[in-house]
Every structure is written in structure tokens, then in C-alpha cells.
């Protein structure tokens, strides 16, 4: 997109970050370039909150003709793994976004090390040998200045020698750190001589044994942005206090590189927006890891998990997640989003695109007494009523069918339009039937409903006769048994992020978060290869689980057919 086209964008429809991007492009900052990045740490699987960040980072690049890189923040080899890298790549691709290139913070380890040495020799960093407790005691408070480390003014040559020793493998972790020399009296606590490097003494899964000392996040993020050519570093609100330090380190590295030009026009700039907080949900990789390790759920892709792979397995679509991110929007304050909004989005998408089938979950047999024995009649039924001229499926109809048990009542209330004694309903796509007799077992349970059918009520034949009730069904002869996994919220507490510190989150687990049942499906369901969730008519949306085999089909409930959510 050209600068002129960007200037003509409908500003009223843009969020505050997009408006800033439009202004920067119009002003020619960074040479008129737009480059963003999505920088996850590969220490777990991405969750729904990351989906919002992905939509922002990749979305603005897509919208304004820029590029977004995927950069793995791999500065902590204790917790990171290639399994997570591959999962992150899969999730971004599933959401429908394309990165410019894949980068790693470890790509810049040598640059960061050389930059750190420059900081030491230019009186901007020093080696501190105090314990973490001693350093914390000197930090001060937001209203009280900290005190200088006794090592703060050690000679640069001595700090440089010790810094190189930190990477030798001979220094015990915690014995030395490299700190930036800024201002221990600054009202910004992040300026009070923050840590730049610490000793880990462990190999890195990409760089091997080259490094024993590793950079901290604050010393890695902005410099990586600068070295990579990022123009807009979009973060969540918890990074607001880090922004001044981000800008300072970028200013220093520009000086180290000797780059010319106005720093305000040629640098990455950090902008913050609210992260996604969803009710009835734990939204942190640390907590999600605990759920998997303690077998509360069946892995990262359990459909109850808020991970992207979990909601994908549940049947959510990329289109619905992008719609959700758009509906949630971006703001400068935190919000708690209703889970029902996400369900509304997937329902909107699937209603337009999903194929329809009939499945009975709690069956009772309905016998048509005036049906010719052995006769099978096949009815054409649209796969999607939204496209009546589109493809259809064949539904077999016989003299014995299953209907839902709750579609019949012996003593119904007023305005009950389903089947009742002497009452009529239409069996969807087929005939009108009338209840003649109810058969019960010795305990008084209904085991069979005997009906007659009206041959003249066949759709498309003769004069149409209308009845108030239409119910779904499946032929007992052709029904295919399927396993149904009925998922609900994993937790019973809406604001899981606010439970008292130290309280066990398992106290709020929903015992009904997974109920395994079965259903009886029309045969066409088993031949569906659409790849998206299908609608069980009058019930909800279901997605074929990867656990399915040719002998056993498993369907996960994506969401109910409708709810009460209102904007």
C-alpha cells in the first residue's frame, strides 16, 4: 500500500494503534516502512490471548502493506523446546497469517554480547557480585530512592574481565550478573540498574555450548527489534513501565552501531494495548502447563483448553477466531471478555458454511404401523439450507426410526408442539406422523411410540399440509453409532484471574466440563469430508475428533445451536 493510499484510509474505522501507524507512514518515519513482529517464547503452546496479539501484529502489517516477522524469544533454554516452535508455526498458519521470515532472539546473541561489552567500556554497565536478596534490599520503593551497589563504580576493565568469565562455565549461577548503570533514584523502577545478563551454565537448543551467560528479556527485546528493522513493536499493557527502558536501550544500541539519522525517525517504537482476558478461563502458559502435567486435561490440545490447538480440535475455525479478535478490539485498559462472544463468532461462521445432519442422542423408537414392511425411501436433504441450490445428501427413511426422547410427552404443557398422544408432527424432510399408542416396559418407561403416517404429506407431492412441530430422526436400520464428547467450561468461577493467591485453582474445576455420550447418526455424516464442524440439526455444532477411526467415529461438541448473548 502506498503512503497516499494509507493517508486516505477511513481513520474513523481504525483503532488507536492503526491511527498511529497511518500517521507514521504519512510522516515518512523509518523511510516509510512498516515492519512488525510477533515474539512468543517457545516454552508452551499458544492460547487465545496470543490469537488476539497475532491478529494485531500480523493484521496491521497485512492491512497497511507491511511485513510481520515471527521471532522466537528463546533467551531461556531451561524451558524452551522445538516442539513449541513447531506448534507456534502451525497455529499462526492455521489462523491464516504469513510471516516475512522466522527469526530467533538467539540470532542476535553475538550482537547483544558485543553491545554489552561496549556498554561496560562506556560506563553504562557493571558486574555486580551481590546476592539477589541484597540487590532487592537496595532497590527502594516507587516513592523511595534505591541505594547504589558497592560494585557500581568498579573499573570498566575489571567488569569486562568478569563479564567474559561469566561465559566461561566456571561461574556458579547467581554469583555474578551484569547490570545497566542508569539511575537508582529514578521513579521508574525499571531504571534502577536493571539486570542485563545472568549465568545459566546450560547449552542452548540452537546455539549449543557457545553461551553460558544469557541476556535478560529487557536487554534482548528492543535491541532485537532494532537489529531486525522493526518499526512498530506492539505489546500488551504490562510492558508500559518497560517502554522507557526499551527506548533507552534502543538509543544506546544506535549509538554503538554508529547509525546516523534522527533517532526519533529511525527506530522501533513500542505501543501497548490490552491483553485478552476471558471469563471462566486460565490464560497463562504457566498455568496451562500445570493443567497438563497434573492430568487435569488430556494434553495441550484438549478441547477444554484455551490453547489455539485446543479450540481447533474443538471445531473452532480460523475465520471465527479472526472475527472474535475484531469484535474484542483493542483498548488502553484491561477488560474481561465474555466467553459467549467467542461462541457467538464461531456460530456465526458455521451457520453460513457447515453441513447439516440428523443425530439422535437419547433415542426412543418410533414405529410407523401403516408403513410397508421392508420398504426404504430415500429423501434429498440440503447439506446447508443457506445454499438451497447447493449439494444435498440422501437420507434413508423406513418404518422404524429413532426420535429424541424429549420430543415426546404424554402430558404436555400448553404450546408444546412436538409429539404427544393423538398429536401430529412432521419428521423432518419426510412425512407427517400421528401418535396412536405408547408402549412401556414393566417399570413404566416408554420403549416405543406407535404412529401412522400420512402418505399425502410427502414434501413436493400434492397439496402441502402444515403442522406446528417438526422433529429430527434417524432410521433404526441405517443409524450409525458415534461417540459424542460434550464439552463445557473447564472452571465454575468467571474471574479465574482473581482467585485468592495461594488458593488451589482445582477447587473451581467444573465436574461437568466433559461428558461422554453417544448418538445415532444418519449415514451421510460419516462420509463428510468438509474439514469443518457440522451442525447436528436442532442440537448444535460438532467436529470430528482426530481420535476417530473407520470403526469408531468421535465428535466433539463445538457449541450449542444458539444462546442468549447480546452485544
mmCIF file of N, CA and C in Angstrom, residues 418-507:
data_model
loop_
_atom_site.group_PDB
_atom_site.id
_atom_site.type_symbol
_atom_site.label_atom_id
_atom_site.label_comp_id
_atom_site.label_asym_id
_atom_site.label_seq_id
_atom_site.Cartn_x
_atom_site.Cartn_y
_atom_site.Cartn_z
ATOM 1 N N UNK A 418 -44.345 -30.530 19.879
ATOM 2 C CA UNK A 418 -43.733 -31.774 19.438
ATOM 3 C C UNK A 418 -44.737 -32.922 19.592
ATOM 4 N N UNK A 419 -44.278 -34.149 19.566
ATOM 5 C CA UNK A 419 -45.207 -35.277 19.501
ATOM 6 C C UNK A 419 -45.861 -35.543 20.859
ATOM 7 N N UNK A 420 -47.155 -35.862 20.810
ATOM 8 C CA UNK A 420 -47.928 -36.181 22.006
ATOM 9 C C UNK A 420 -49.045 -37.134 21.597
ATOM 10 N N UNK A 421 -49.718 -37.780 22.541
ATOM 11 C CA UNK A 421 -50.805 -38.706 22.184
ATOM 12 C C UNK A 421 -51.854 -38.012 21.302
ATOM 13 N N UNK A 422 -52.162 -38.673 20.205
ATOM 14 C CA UNK A 422 -53.114 -38.163 19.209
ATOM 15 C C UNK A 422 -52.617 -36.904 18.504
ATOM 16 N N UNK A 423 -51.367 -36.527 18.742
ATOM 17 C CA UNK A 423 -50.827 -35.332 18.101
ATOM 18 C C UNK A 423 -50.042 -35.670 16.848
ATOM 19 N N UNK A 424 -49.811 -34.657 16.025
ATOM 20 C CA UNK A 424 -49.088 -34.823 14.769
ATOM 21 C C UNK A 424 -47.816 -33.967 14.758
ATOM 22 N N UNK A 425 -46.782 -34.491 14.146
ATOM 23 C CA UNK A 425 -45.568 -33.730 13.843
ATOM 24 C C UNK A 425 -45.078 -34.176 12.467
ATOM 25 N N UNK A 426 -44.240 -33.368 11.896
ATOM 26 C CA UNK A 426 -43.572 -33.794 10.669
ATOM 27 C C UNK A 426 -42.189 -34.315 11.037
ATOM 28 N N UNK A 427 -41.847 -35.488 10.526
ATOM 29 C CA UNK A 427 -40.482 -35.977 10.618
ATOM 30 C C UNK A 427 -39.693 -35.263 9.528
ATOM 31 N N UNK A 428 -38.716 -34.521 9.914
ATOM 32 C CA UNK A 428 -38.059 -33.562 9.030
ATOM 33 C C UNK A 428 -37.708 -34.174 7.680
ATOM 34 N N UNK A 429 -38.012 -33.436 6.624
ATOM 35 C CA UNK A 429 -37.774 -33.783 5.220
ATOM 36 C C UNK A 429 -38.755 -34.840 4.702
ATOM 37 N N UNK A 430 -39.610 -35.395 5.573
ATOM 38 C CA UNK A 430 -40.450 -36.512 5.135
ATOM 39 C C UNK A 430 -41.925 -36.257 5.461
ATOM 40 N N UNK A 431 -42.545 -37.232 6.079
ATOM 41 C CA UNK A 431 -43.995 -37.247 6.243
ATOM 42 C C UNK A 431 -44.448 -36.717 7.610
ATOM 43 N N UNK A 432 -45.739 -36.464 7.666
ATOM 44 C CA UNK A 432 -46.403 -36.161 8.935
ATOM 45 C C UNK A 432 -46.832 -37.480 9.566
ATOM 46 N N UNK A 433 -46.541 -37.633 10.850
ATOM 47 C CA UNK A 433 -46.973 -38.834 11.571
ATOM 48 C C UNK A 433 -47.882 -38.431 12.727
ATOM 49 N N UNK A 434 -48.739 -39.383 13.118
ATOM 50 C CA UNK A 434 -49.678 -39.135 14.222
ATOM 51 C C UNK A 434 -49.540 -40.242 15.254
ATOM 52 N N UNK A 435 -49.411 -39.855 16.514
ATOM 53 C CA UNK A 435 -49.227 -40.827 17.597
ATOM 54 C C UNK A 435 -50.529 -41.573 17.872
ATOM 55 N N UNK A 436 -50.451 -42.915 17.871
ATOM 56 C CA UNK A 436 -51.617 -43.753 18.116
ATOM 57 C C UNK A 436 -51.527 -44.511 19.451
ATOM 58 N N UNK A 437 -50.288 -44.877 19.835
ATOM 59 C CA UNK A 437 -50.148 -45.740 21.021
ATOM 60 C C UNK A 437 -48.755 -45.570 21.610
ATOM 61 N N UNK A 438 -48.690 -45.702 22.939
ATOM 62 C CA UNK A 438 -47.416 -45.629 23.658
ATOM 63 C C UNK A 438 -47.183 -46.964 24.345
ATOM 64 N N UNK A 439 -46.009 -47.557 24.109
ATOM 65 C CA UNK A 439 -45.672 -48.850 24.697
ATOM 66 C C UNK A 439 -44.636 -48.624 25.799
ATOM 67 N N UNK A 440 -44.900 -49.242 26.991
ATOM 68 C CA UNK A 440 -43.999 -49.069 28.133
ATOM 69 C C UNK A 440 -43.503 -50.419 28.618
ATOM 70 N N UNK A 441 -42.348 -50.376 29.337
ATOM 71 C CA UNK A 441 -41.844 -51.606 29.935
ATOM 72 C C UNK A 441 -42.437 -51.777 31.331
ATOM 73 N N UNK A 442 -41.978 -52.809 32.046
ATOM 74 C CA UNK A 442 -42.544 -53.125 33.361
ATOM 75 C C UNK A 442 -42.335 -52.001 34.371
ATOM 76 N N UNK A 443 -41.273 -51.178 34.181
ATOM 77 C CA UNK A 443 -41.009 -50.067 35.111
ATOM 78 C C UNK A 443 -41.729 -48.785 34.711
ATOM 79 N N UNK A 444 -42.483 -48.843 33.633
ATOM 80 C CA UNK A 444 -43.233 -47.671 33.197
ATOM 81 C C UNK A 444 -42.472 -46.747 32.274
ATOM 82 N N UNK A 445 -41.323 -47.195 31.780
ATOM 83 C CA UNK A 445 -40.549 -46.381 30.848
ATOM 84 C C UNK A 445 -41.061 -46.573 29.420
ATOM 85 N N UNK A 446 -41.132 -45.508 28.683
ATOM 86 C CA UNK A 446 -41.586 -45.574 27.291
ATOM 87 C C UNK A 446 -40.501 -46.236 26.453
ATOM 88 N N UNK A 447 -40.846 -47.294 25.761
ATOM 89 C CA UNK A 447 -39.892 -48.012 24.920
ATOM 90 C C UNK A 447 -40.248 -47.932 23.437
ATOM 91 N N UNK A 448 -41.475 -47.546 23.137
ATOM 92 C CA UNK A 448 -41.879 -47.457 21.725
ATOM 93 C C UNK A 448 -43.078 -46.540 21.594
ATOM 94 N N UNK A 449 -43.069 -45.781 20.503
ATOM 95 C CA UNK A 449 -44.215 -44.931 20.170
ATOM 96 C C UNK A 449 -44.729 -45.396 18.819
ATOM 97 N N UNK A 450 -46.002 -45.806 18.785
ATOM 98 C CA UNK A 450 -46.585 -46.285 17.536
ATOM 99 C C UNK A 450 -47.382 -45.164 16.884
ATOM 100 N N UNK A 451 -47.105 -44.990 15.596
ATOM 101 C CA UNK A 451 -47.727 -43.897 14.843
ATOM 102 C C UNK A 451 -48.210 -44.409 13.492
ATOM 103 N N UNK A 452 -49.029 -43.597 12.862
ATOM 104 C CA UNK A 452 -49.362 -43.792 11.448
ATOM 105 C C UNK A 452 -48.819 -42.588 10.685
ATOM 106 N N UNK A 453 -48.552 -42.806 9.403
ATOM 107 C CA UNK A 453 -48.071 -41.670 8.616
ATOM 108 C C UNK A 453 -49.088 -41.336 7.544
ATOM 109 N N UNK A 454 -49.084 -40.076 7.100
ATOM 110 C CA UNK A 454 -49.983 -39.601 6.058
ATOM 111 C C UNK A 454 -49.224 -39.606 4.735
ATOM 112 N N UNK A 455 -49.493 -40.560 3.849
ATOM 113 C CA UNK A 455 -48.758 -40.650 2.573
ATOM 114 C C UNK A 455 -48.894 -39.405 1.717
ATOM 115 N N UNK A 456 -49.985 -38.648 1.907
ATOM 116 C CA UNK A 456 -50.188 -37.457 1.066
ATOM 117 C C UNK A 456 -49.365 -36.263 1.558
ATOM 118 N N UNK A 457 -48.684 -36.404 2.692
ATOM 119 C CA UNK A 457 -47.945 -35.267 3.276
ATOM 120 C C UNK A 457 -46.498 -35.219 2.820
ATOM 121 N N UNK A 458 -46.140 -36.045 1.865
ATOM 122 C CA UNK A 458 -44.763 -36.052 1.379
ATOM 123 C C UNK A 458 -44.416 -34.700 0.754
ATOM 124 N N UNK A 459 -43.304 -34.103 1.138
ATOM 125 C CA UNK A 459 -42.923 -32.809 0.566
ATOM 126 C C UNK A 459 -42.804 -32.883 -0.949
ATOM 127 N N UNK A 460 -43.381 -31.910 -1.604
ATOM 128 C CA UNK A 460 -43.294 -31.837 -3.058
ATOM 129 C C UNK A 460 -44.317 -32.669 -3.780
ATOM 130 N N UNK A 461 -45.194 -33.374 -3.024
ATOM 131 C CA UNK A 461 -46.217 -34.215 -3.658
ATOM 132 C C UNK A 461 -47.586 -33.760 -3.195
ATOM 133 N N UNK A 462 -48.389 -33.306 -4.105
ATOM 134 C CA UNK A 462 -49.750 -32.894 -3.756
ATOM 135 C C UNK A 462 -49.771 -31.565 -3.026
ATOM 136 N N UNK A 463 -50.841 -31.366 -2.258
ATOM 137 C CA UNK A 463 -51.023 -30.102 -1.546
ATOM 138 C C UNK A 463 -50.293 -30.142 -0.206
ATOM 139 N N UNK A 464 -49.509 -29.098 0.081
ATOM 140 C CA UNK A 464 -48.728 -29.056 1.315
ATOM 141 C C UNK A 464 -49.649 -28.880 2.518
ATOM 142 N N UNK A 465 -49.440 -29.722 3.520
ATOM 143 C CA UNK A 465 -50.201 -29.612 4.771
ATOM 144 C C UNK A 465 -49.226 -29.257 5.882
ATOM 145 N N UNK A 466 -49.552 -28.254 6.617
ATOM 146 C CA UNK A 466 -48.638 -27.762 7.635
ATOM 147 C C UNK A 466 -49.043 -28.225 9.029
ATOM 148 N N UNK A 467 -48.051 -28.577 9.842
ATOM 149 C CA UNK A 467 -48.260 -28.834 11.263
ATOM 150 C C UNK A 467 -47.252 -27.978 12.034
ATOM 151 N N UNK A 468 -47.535 -27.765 13.312
ATOM 152 C CA UNK A 468 -46.715 -26.820 14.074
ATOM 153 C C UNK A 468 -45.358 -27.389 14.486
ATOM 154 N N UNK A 469 -45.235 -28.695 14.546
ATOM 155 C CA UNK A 469 -43.998 -29.278 15.020
ATOM 156 C C UNK A 469 -43.253 -30.061 13.952
ATOM 157 N N UNK A 470 -41.931 -29.884 13.903
ATOM 158 C CA UNK A 470 -41.058 -30.680 13.033
ATOM 159 C C UNK A 470 -39.900 -31.177 13.897
ATOM 160 N N UNK A 471 -39.648 -32.474 13.880
ATOM 161 C CA UNK A 471 -38.583 -33.039 14.705
ATOM 162 C C UNK A 471 -37.622 -33.849 13.834
ATOM 163 N N UNK A 472 -36.404 -34.037 14.345
ATOM 164 C CA UNK A 472 -35.419 -34.821 13.599
ATOM 165 C C UNK A 472 -35.493 -36.283 14.032
ATOM 166 N N UNK A 473 -34.830 -37.144 13.278
ATOM 167 C CA UNK A 473 -34.971 -38.583 13.445
ATOM 168 C C UNK A 473 -33.829 -39.266 12.695
ATOM 169 N N UNK A 474 -33.656 -40.546 12.905
ATOM 170 C CA UNK A 474 -32.777 -41.373 12.070
ATOM 171 C C UNK A 474 -33.401 -42.756 11.937
ATOM 172 N N UNK A 475 -33.206 -43.364 10.806
ATOM 173 C CA UNK A 475 -33.715 -44.719 10.578
ATOM 174 C C UNK A 475 -32.961 -45.704 11.476
ATOM 175 N N UNK A 476 -33.676 -46.537 12.217
ATOM 176 C CA UNK A 476 -33.013 -47.510 13.096
ATOM 177 C C UNK A 476 -32.167 -48.495 12.286
ATOM 178 N N UNK A 477 -32.626 -48.812 11.093
ATOM 179 C CA UNK A 477 -31.902 -49.768 10.253
ATOM 180 C C UNK A 477 -30.589 -49.200 9.749
ATOM 181 N N UNK A 478 -30.540 -47.884 9.514
ATOM 182 C CA UNK A 478 -29.365 -47.266 8.906
ATOM 183 C C UNK A 478 -28.550 -46.425 9.891
ATOM 184 N N UNK A 479 -29.008 -46.295 11.117
ATOM 185 C CA UNK A 479 -28.326 -45.434 12.089
ATOM 186 C C UNK A 479 -26.907 -45.912 12.359
ATOM 187 N N UNK A 480 -25.998 -44.969 12.478
ATOM 188 C CA UNK A 480 -24.598 -45.247 12.794
ATOM 189 C C UNK A 480 -24.299 -44.691 14.186
ATOM 190 N N UNK A 481 -23.804 -45.558 15.056
ATOM 191 C CA UNK A 481 -23.491 -45.096 16.414
ATOM 192 C C UNK A 481 -22.181 -44.308 16.412
ATOM 193 N N UNK A 482 -22.187 -43.164 17.081
ATOM 194 C CA UNK A 482 -20.995 -42.320 17.192
ATOM 195 C C UNK A 482 -20.798 -41.930 18.648
ATOM 196 N N UNK A 483 -19.540 -41.709 19.018
ATOM 197 C CA UNK A 483 -19.241 -41.199 20.370
ATOM 198 C C UNK A 483 -19.312 -39.684 20.348
ATOM 199 N N UNK A 484 -19.952 -39.121 21.361
ATOM 200 C CA UNK A 484 -20.085 -37.678 21.477
ATOM 201 C C UNK A 484 -19.365 -37.205 22.737
ATOM 202 N N UNK A 485 -18.467 -36.248 22.568
ATOM 203 C CA UNK A 485 -17.786 -35.641 23.707
ATOM 204 C C UNK A 485 -18.359 -34.239 23.901
ATOM 205 N N UNK A 486 -19.106 -34.104 24.970
ATOM 206 C CA UNK A 486 -19.835 -32.871 25.225
ATOM 207 C C UNK A 486 -19.017 -32.012 26.180
ATOM 208 N N UNK A 487 -18.480 -30.915 25.653
ATOM 209 C CA UNK A 487 -17.587 -30.059 26.424
ATOM 210 C C UNK A 487 -18.317 -28.837 26.961
ATOM 211 N N UNK A 488 -17.897 -28.424 28.159
ATOM 212 C CA UNK A 488 -18.416 -27.212 28.780
ATOM 213 C C UNK A 488 -17.228 -26.452 29.371
ATOM 214 N N UNK A 489 -17.484 -25.354 30.056
ATOM 215 C CA UNK A 489 -16.421 -24.567 30.674
ATOM 216 C C UNK A 489 -15.591 -25.448 31.603
ATOM 217 N N UNK A 490 -14.286 -25.226 31.627
ATOM 218 C CA UNK A 490 -13.405 -26.018 32.481
ATOM 219 C C UNK A 490 -13.516 -25.592 33.939
ATOM 220 N N UNK A 491 -13.879 -24.314 34.164
ATOM 221 C CA UNK A 491 -13.971 -23.793 35.527
ATOM 222 C C UNK A 491 -15.357 -23.235 35.805
ATOM 223 N N UNK A 492 -15.704 -23.197 37.097
ATOM 224 C CA UNK A 492 -17.017 -22.691 37.509
ATOM 225 C C UNK A 492 -16.980 -21.225 37.903
ATOM 226 N N UNK A 493 -15.782 -20.682 38.109
ATOM 227 C CA UNK A 493 -15.623 -19.292 38.528
ATOM 228 C C UNK A 493 -15.337 -18.417 37.317
ATOM 229 N N UNK A 494 -16.122 -17.329 37.164
ATOM 230 C CA UNK A 494 -15.971 -16.484 35.988
ATOM 231 C C UNK A 494 -14.620 -15.764 35.974
ATOM 232 N N UNK A 495 -14.200 -15.230 37.113
ATOM 233 C CA UNK A 495 -12.973 -14.437 37.150
ATOM 234 C C UNK A 495 -11.844 -15.265 37.763
ATOM 235 N N UNK A 496 -11.370 -16.226 36.979
ATOM 236 C CA UNK A 496 -10.316 -17.113 37.467
ATOM 237 C C UNK A 496 -9.020 -16.349 37.753
ATOM 238 N N UNK A 497 -8.804 -15.237 37.063
ATOM 239 C CA UNK A 497 -7.595 -14.464 37.295
ATOM 240 C C UNK A 497 -7.581 -13.749 38.622
ATOM 241 N N UNK A 498 -8.709 -13.739 39.337
ATOM 242 C CA UNK A 498 -8.789 -13.011 40.598
ATOM 243 C C UNK A 498 -9.013 -13.916 41.803
ATOM 244 N N UNK A 499 -8.808 -15.220 41.660
ATOM 245 C CA UNK A 499 -8.938 -16.082 42.825
ATOM 246 C C UNK A 499 -7.794 -15.762 43.784
ATOM 247 N N UNK A 500 -8.027 -15.884 45.094
ATOM 248 C CA UNK A 500 -7.013 -15.500 46.082
ATOM 249 C C UNK A 500 -5.694 -16.216 45.857
ATOM 250 N N UNK A 501 -4.587 -15.488 46.030
ATOM 251 C CA UNK A 501 -3.267 -16.065 45.850
ATOM 252 C C UNK A 501 -3.057 -17.233 46.815
ATOM 253 N N UNK A 502 -2.541 -18.305 46.304
ATOM 254 C CA UNK A 502 -2.303 -19.485 47.125
ATOM 255 C C UNK A 502 -3.448 -20.467 47.146
ATOM 256 N N UNK A 503 -4.622 -20.036 46.704
ATOM 257 C CA UNK A 503 -5.765 -20.955 46.682
ATOM 258 C C UNK A 503 -5.656 -21.887 45.482
ATOM 259 N N UNK A 504 -5.999 -23.152 45.681
ATOM 260 C CA UNK A 504 -5.869 -24.161 44.645
ATOM 261 C C UNK A 504 -6.938 -23.950 43.575
ATOM 262 N N UNK A 505 -6.476 -23.717 42.336
ATOM 263 C CA UNK A 505 -7.422 -23.496 41.247
ATOM 264 C C UNK A 505 -8.319 -24.702 41.014
ATOM 265 N N UNK A 506 -7.862 -25.892 41.456
ATOM 266 C CA UNK A 506 -8.663 -27.104 41.233
ATOM 267 C C UNK A 506 -9.970 -27.086 42.040
ATOM 268 N N UNK A 507 -10.056 -26.161 43.017
ATOM 269 C CA UNK A 507 -11.317 -26.011 43.754
ATOM 270 C C UNK A 507 -12.434 -25.514 42.850
#
